[in-house]
CSV table of C-alpha atoms in Angstrom, one decimal:
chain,number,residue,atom,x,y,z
Z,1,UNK,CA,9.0,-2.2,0.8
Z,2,UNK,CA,6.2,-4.3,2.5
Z,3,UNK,CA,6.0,-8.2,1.5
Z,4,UNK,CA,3.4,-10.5,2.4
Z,5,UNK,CA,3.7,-14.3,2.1
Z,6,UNK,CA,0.5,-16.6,1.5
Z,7,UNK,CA,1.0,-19.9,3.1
Z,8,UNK,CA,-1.0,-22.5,0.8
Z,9,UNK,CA,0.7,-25.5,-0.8
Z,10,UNK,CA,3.1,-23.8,-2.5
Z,11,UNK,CA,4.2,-20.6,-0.3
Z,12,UNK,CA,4.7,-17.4,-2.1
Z,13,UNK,CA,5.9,-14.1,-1.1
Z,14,UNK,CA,3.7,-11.1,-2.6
Z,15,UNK,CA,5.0,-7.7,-2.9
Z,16,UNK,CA,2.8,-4.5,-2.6
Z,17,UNK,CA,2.3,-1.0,-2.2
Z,18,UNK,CA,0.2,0.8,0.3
Z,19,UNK,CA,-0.2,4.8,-0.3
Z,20,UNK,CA,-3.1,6.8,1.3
Z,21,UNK,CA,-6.1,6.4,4.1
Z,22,UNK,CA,-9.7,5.7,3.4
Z,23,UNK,CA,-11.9,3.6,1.3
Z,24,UNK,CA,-9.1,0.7,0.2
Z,25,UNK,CA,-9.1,0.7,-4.1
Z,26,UNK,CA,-7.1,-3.0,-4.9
Z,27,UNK,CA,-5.6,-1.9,-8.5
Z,28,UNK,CA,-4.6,-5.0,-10.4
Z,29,UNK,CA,-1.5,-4.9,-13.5
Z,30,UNK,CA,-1.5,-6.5,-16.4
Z,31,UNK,CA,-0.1,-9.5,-18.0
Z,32,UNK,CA,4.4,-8.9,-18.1
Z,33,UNK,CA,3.7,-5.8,-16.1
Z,34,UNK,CA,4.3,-5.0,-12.5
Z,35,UNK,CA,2.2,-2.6,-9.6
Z,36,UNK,CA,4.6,0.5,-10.9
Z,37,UNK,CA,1.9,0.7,-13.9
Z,38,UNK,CA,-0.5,2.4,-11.6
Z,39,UNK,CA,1.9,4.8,-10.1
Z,40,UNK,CA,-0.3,7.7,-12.1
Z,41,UNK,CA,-3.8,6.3,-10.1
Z,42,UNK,CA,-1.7,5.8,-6.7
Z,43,UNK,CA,-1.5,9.6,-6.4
Z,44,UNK,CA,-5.1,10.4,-7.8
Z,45,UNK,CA,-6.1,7.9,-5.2
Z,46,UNK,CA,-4.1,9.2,-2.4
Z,47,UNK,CA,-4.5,13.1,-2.7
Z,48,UNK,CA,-8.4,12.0,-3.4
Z,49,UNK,CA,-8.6,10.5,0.0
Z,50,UNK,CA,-8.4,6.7,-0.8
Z,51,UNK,CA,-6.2,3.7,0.1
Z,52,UNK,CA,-4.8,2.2,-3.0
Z,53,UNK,CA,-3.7,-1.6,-2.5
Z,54,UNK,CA,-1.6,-2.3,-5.5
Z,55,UNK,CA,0.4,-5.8,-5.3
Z,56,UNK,CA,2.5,-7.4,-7.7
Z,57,UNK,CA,0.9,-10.5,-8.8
Z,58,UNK,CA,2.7,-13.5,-8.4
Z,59,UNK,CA,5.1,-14.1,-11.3
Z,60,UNK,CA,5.2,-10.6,-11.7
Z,61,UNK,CA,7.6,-7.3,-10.3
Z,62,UNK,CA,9.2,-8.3,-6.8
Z,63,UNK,CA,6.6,-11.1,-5.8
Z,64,UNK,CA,7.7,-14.2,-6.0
Z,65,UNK,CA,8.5,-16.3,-9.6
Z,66,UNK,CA,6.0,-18.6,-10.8
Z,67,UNK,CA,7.1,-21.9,-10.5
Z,68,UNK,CA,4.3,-23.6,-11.8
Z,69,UNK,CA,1.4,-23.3,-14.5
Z,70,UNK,CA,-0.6,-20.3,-12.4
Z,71,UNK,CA,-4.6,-19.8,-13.0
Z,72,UNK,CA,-6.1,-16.4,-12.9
Z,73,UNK,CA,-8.4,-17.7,-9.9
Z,74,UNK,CA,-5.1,-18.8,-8.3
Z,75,UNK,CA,-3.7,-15.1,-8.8
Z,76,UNK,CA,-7.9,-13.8,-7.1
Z,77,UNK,CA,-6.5,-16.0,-4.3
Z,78,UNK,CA,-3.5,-14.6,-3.6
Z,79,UNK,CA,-5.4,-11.1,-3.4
Z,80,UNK,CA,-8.2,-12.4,-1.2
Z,81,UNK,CA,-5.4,-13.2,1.0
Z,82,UNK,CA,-3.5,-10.2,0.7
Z,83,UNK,CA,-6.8,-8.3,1.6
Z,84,UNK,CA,-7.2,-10.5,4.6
Z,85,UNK,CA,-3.6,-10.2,6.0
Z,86,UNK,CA,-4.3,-6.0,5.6
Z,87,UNK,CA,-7.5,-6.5,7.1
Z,88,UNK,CA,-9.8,-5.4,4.5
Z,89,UNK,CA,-13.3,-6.9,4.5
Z,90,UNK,CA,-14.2,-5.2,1.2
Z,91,UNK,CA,-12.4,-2.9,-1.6
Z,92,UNK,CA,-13.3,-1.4,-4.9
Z,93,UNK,CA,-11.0,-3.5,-7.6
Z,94,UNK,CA,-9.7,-1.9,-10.6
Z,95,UNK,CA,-8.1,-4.1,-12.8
Z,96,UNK,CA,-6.5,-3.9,-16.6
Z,97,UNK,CA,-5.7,-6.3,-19.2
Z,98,UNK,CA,-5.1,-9.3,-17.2
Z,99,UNK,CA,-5.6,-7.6,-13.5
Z,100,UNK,CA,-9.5,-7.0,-15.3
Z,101,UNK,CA,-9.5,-10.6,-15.7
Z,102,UNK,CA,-8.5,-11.3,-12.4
Z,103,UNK,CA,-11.2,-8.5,-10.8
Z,104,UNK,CA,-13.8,-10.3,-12.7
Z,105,UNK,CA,-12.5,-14.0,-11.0
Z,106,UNK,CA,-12.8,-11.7,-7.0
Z,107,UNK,CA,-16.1,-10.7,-8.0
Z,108,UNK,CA,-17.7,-13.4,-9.3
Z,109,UNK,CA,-16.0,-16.0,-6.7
Z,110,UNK,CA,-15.8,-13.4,-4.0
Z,111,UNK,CA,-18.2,-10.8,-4.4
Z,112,UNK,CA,-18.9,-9.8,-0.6
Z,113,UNK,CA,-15.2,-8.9,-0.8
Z,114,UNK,CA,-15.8,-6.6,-3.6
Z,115,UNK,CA,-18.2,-2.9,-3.6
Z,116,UNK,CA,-17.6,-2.3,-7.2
Z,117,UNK,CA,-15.5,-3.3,-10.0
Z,118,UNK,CA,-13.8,-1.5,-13.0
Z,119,UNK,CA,-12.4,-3.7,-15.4
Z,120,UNK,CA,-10.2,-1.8,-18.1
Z,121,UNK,CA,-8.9,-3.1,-21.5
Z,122,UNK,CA,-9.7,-6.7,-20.6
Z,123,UNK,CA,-11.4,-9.7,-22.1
Z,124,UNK,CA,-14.0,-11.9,-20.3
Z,125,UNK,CA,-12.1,-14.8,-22.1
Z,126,UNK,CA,-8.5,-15.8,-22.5
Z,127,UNK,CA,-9.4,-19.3,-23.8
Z,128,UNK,CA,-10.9,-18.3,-28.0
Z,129,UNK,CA,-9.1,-20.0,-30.1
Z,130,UNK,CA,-8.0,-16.7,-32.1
Z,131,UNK,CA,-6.0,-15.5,-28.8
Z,132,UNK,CA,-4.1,-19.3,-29.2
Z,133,UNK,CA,-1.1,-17.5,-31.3
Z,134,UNK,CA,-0.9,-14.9,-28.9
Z,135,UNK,CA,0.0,-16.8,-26.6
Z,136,UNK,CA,1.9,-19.0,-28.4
Z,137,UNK,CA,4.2,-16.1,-29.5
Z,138,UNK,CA,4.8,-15.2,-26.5
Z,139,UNK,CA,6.1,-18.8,-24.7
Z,140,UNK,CA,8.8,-18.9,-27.7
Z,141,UNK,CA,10.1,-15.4,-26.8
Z,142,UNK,CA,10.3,-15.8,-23.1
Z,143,UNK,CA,11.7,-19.1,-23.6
Z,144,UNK,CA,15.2,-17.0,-26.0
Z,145,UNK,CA,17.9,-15.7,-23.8
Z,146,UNK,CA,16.5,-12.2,-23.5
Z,147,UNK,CA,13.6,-13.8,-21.4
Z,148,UNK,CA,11.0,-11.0,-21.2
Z,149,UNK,CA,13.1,-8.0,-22.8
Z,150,UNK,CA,12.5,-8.8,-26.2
Z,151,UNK,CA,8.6,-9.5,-26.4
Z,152,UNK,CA,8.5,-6.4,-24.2
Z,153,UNK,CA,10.5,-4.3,-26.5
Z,154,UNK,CA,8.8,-5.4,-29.5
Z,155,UNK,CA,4.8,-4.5,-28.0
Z,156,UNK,CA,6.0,-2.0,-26.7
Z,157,UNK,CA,4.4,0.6,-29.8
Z,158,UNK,CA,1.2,-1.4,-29.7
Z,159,UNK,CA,0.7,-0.9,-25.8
Z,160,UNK,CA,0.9,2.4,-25.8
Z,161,UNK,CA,-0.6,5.7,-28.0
Z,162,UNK,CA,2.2,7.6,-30.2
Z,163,UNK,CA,1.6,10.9,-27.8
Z,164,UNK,CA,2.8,9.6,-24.3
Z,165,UNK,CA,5.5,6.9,-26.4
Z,166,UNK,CA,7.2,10.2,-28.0
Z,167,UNK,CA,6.9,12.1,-24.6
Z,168,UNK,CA,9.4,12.8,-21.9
Z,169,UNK,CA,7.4,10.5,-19.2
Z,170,UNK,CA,7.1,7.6,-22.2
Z,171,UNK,CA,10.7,7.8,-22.7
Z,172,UNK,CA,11.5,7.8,-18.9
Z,173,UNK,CA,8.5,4.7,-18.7
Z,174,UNK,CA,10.2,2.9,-21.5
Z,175,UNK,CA,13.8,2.8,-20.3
Z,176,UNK,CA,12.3,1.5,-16.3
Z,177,UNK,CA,10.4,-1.2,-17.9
Z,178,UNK,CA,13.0,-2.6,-20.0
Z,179,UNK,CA,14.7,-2.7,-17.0
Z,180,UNK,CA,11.9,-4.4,-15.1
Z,181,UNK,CA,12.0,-7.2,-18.1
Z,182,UNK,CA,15.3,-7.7,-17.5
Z,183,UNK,CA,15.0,-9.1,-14.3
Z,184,UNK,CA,11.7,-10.6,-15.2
Z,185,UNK,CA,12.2,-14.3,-15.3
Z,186,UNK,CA,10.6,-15.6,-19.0
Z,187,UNK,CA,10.0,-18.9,-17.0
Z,188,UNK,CA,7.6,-17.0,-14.3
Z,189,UNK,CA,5.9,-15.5,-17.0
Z,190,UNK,CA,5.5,-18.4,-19.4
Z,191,UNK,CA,3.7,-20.2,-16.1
Z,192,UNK,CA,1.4,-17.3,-15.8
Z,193,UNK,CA,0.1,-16.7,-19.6
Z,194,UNK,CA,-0.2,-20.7,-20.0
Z,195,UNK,CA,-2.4,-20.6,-16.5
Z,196,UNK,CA,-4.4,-18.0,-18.5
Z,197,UNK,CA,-5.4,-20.0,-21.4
Z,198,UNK,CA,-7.7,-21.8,-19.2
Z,199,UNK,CA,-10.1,-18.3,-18.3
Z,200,UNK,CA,-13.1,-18.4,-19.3
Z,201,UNK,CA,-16.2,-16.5,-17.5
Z,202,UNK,CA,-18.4,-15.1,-20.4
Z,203,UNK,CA,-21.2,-17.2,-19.3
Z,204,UNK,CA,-21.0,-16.1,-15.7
Z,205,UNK,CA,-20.8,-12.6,-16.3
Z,206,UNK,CA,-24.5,-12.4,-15.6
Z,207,UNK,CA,-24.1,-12.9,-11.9
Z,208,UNK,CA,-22.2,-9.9,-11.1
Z,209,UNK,CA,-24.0,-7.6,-9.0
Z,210,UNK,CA,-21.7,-5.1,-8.3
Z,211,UNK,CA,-22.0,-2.1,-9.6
Z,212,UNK,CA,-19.2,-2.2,-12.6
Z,213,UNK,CA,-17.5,0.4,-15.1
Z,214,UNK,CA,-15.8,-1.0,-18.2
Z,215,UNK,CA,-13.2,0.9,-19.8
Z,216,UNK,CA,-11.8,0.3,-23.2
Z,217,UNK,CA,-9.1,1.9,-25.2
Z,218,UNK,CA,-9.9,3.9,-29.3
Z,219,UNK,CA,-6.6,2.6,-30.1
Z,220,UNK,CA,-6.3,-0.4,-28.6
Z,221,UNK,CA,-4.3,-3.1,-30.6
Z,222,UNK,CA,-4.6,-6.4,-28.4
Z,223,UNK,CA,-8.3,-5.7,-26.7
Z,224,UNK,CA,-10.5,-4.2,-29.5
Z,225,UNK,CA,-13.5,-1.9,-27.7
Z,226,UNK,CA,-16.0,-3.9,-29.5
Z,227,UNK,CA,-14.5,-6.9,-27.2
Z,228,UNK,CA,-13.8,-4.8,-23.9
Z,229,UNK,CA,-17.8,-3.6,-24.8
Z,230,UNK,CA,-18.6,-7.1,-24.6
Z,231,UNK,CA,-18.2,-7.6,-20.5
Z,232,UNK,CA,-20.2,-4.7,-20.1
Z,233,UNK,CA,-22.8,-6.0,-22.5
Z,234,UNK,CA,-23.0,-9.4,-20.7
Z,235,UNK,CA,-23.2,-7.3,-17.1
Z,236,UNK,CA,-26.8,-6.3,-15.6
Z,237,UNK,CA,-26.3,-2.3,-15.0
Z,238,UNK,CA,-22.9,-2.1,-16.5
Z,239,UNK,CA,-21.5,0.9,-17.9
Z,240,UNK,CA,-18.9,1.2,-20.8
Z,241,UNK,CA,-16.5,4.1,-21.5
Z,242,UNK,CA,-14.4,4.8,-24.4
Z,243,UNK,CA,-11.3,6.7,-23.7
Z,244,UNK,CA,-10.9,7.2,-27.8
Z,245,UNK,CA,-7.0,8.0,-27.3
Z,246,UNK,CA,-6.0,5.2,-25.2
Z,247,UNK,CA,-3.9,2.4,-26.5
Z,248,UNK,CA,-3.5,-1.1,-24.6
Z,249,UNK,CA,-2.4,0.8,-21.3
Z,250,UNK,CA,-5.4,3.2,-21.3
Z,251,UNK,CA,-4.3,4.2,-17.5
Z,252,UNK,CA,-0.7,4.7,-18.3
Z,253,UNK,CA,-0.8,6.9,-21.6
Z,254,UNK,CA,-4.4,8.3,-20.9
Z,255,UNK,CA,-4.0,9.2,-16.8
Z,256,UNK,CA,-6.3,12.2,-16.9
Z,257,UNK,CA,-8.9,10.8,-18.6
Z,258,UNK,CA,-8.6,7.4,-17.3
Z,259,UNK,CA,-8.5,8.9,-13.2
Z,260,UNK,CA,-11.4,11.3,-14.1
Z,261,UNK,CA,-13.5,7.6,-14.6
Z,262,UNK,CA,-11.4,6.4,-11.5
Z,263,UNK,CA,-12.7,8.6,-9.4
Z,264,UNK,CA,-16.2,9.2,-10.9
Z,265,UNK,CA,-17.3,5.7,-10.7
Z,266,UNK,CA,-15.6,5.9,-6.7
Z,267,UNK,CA,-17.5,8.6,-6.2
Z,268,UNK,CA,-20.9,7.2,-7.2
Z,269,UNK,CA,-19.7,4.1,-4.6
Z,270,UNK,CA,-19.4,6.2,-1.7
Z,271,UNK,CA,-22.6,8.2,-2.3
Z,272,UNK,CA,-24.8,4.5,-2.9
């Protein structure tokens, strides 16, 4: 169970998963959630030929709690350094919900670190005013006794299509996250989500050169497509795909179709 600690002002250990050979692909979790989320892409990845990279973000899984208000660049930080310390000069980065937020941060701030980005049920803004209640709901239920468990257990439909949340793998996904929440510190996260509030890169979208898939979700709840189509809008060459089934965790309830994308848009990479 590898950990890697970034020395900066305020130490933090990271944990991660490695799984495969090849072209490295960093996948990036979202917001509450924890590197288990992509356990359906680690083993497209790896019987595909690729190296996936997928950490736990600080304040997030095994890594570290947050101790302090924690920026989405902060979090790009941490990954530049956990690509350095595995000595990777440049990776494809997938990232959902608020991982997409932090693949847009590595590109934009670091983009001869990144071949090509894939930014999935995101937003290119966590700072519009309309998102303020979110987030807002969110500090008062990590701050109740439950922490995490609760705000977890009541998104829980919203996250995730009717199909795989009825199924035998939903079931079996629902009962290991509750128990991730319950170790989750509500603290850690509240650090996190108000370091979010301050991301805001829709008028720098234009400088991303990379070639960059955006992936939105028919059923999505928190991320409407007509937002998620809005990065792709804003980036030269971008391309947008609608996976019409797909709730808030497009790669968790819609593997097949969300791999098939995976894999096509690292395909096209390896041929450029």
């Amino acid at each position: 169970m590898p950990f890697f600690t970034r020395t900066t002002d305020k130490p933090r250990a990271l944990h991660y998963i490695e799984s495969g050979t090849g072209h490295p692909v960093l996948l990036i979790h979202g917001f509450t959630n924890a590197g288990m989320a992509w356990m359906q892409q680690i083993a497209a990845l790896t019987f595909a030929g690729y190296r996936a990279i997928v950490p736990d973000l600080y304040g997030h899984g095994l890594s570290d709690a947050a101790t302090a208000v924690t920026t989405v660049d902060e979090l790009a930080g941490d990954l530049i350094a956990l690509l350095d310390h595995l000595g990777i000069e440049r990776a494809t980065v997938c990232g959902l919900s608020l991982g997409g937020m932090v693949a847009l941060q590595l590109a934009l701030d670091h983009p001869q670190r990144v071949d090509r980005l894939i930014v999935a049920n995101s937003q290119a803004s966590f700072a519009m005013p309309e998102l303020g209640p979110i987030v807002d709901g969110w500090l008062a239920l990590f701050a109740q006794p439950d922490g995490p468990l609760k705000p977890f257990q009541a998104t829980w439909p919203a996250m995730l299509n009717a199909a795989f949340r009825d199924s035998v793998a939903g079931r079996a996904a629902y009962n290991s996250w509750c128990r991730l929440a319950q170790r989750t510190s509500g603290t850690s996260l509240s650090q996190v989500v108000r370091g979010m509030r301050s991301f805001d890169v829709r008028d720098r979208l234009g400088q991303i050169a990379q070639p960059t898939l955006v992936i939105a979700g028919g059923e999505d709840k928190l991320f409407a497509p007509a937002a998620v189509r809005a990065i792709s809008d804003a980036i030269p060459d971008a391309r947008f795909e609608l996976i019409a089934e797909a709730a808030h965790l497009s790669s968790l309830d819609s593997p097949d179709a969300f791999n098939r994308l995976l894999l096509g848009a690292l395909g096209e990479c390896m041929d450029a």
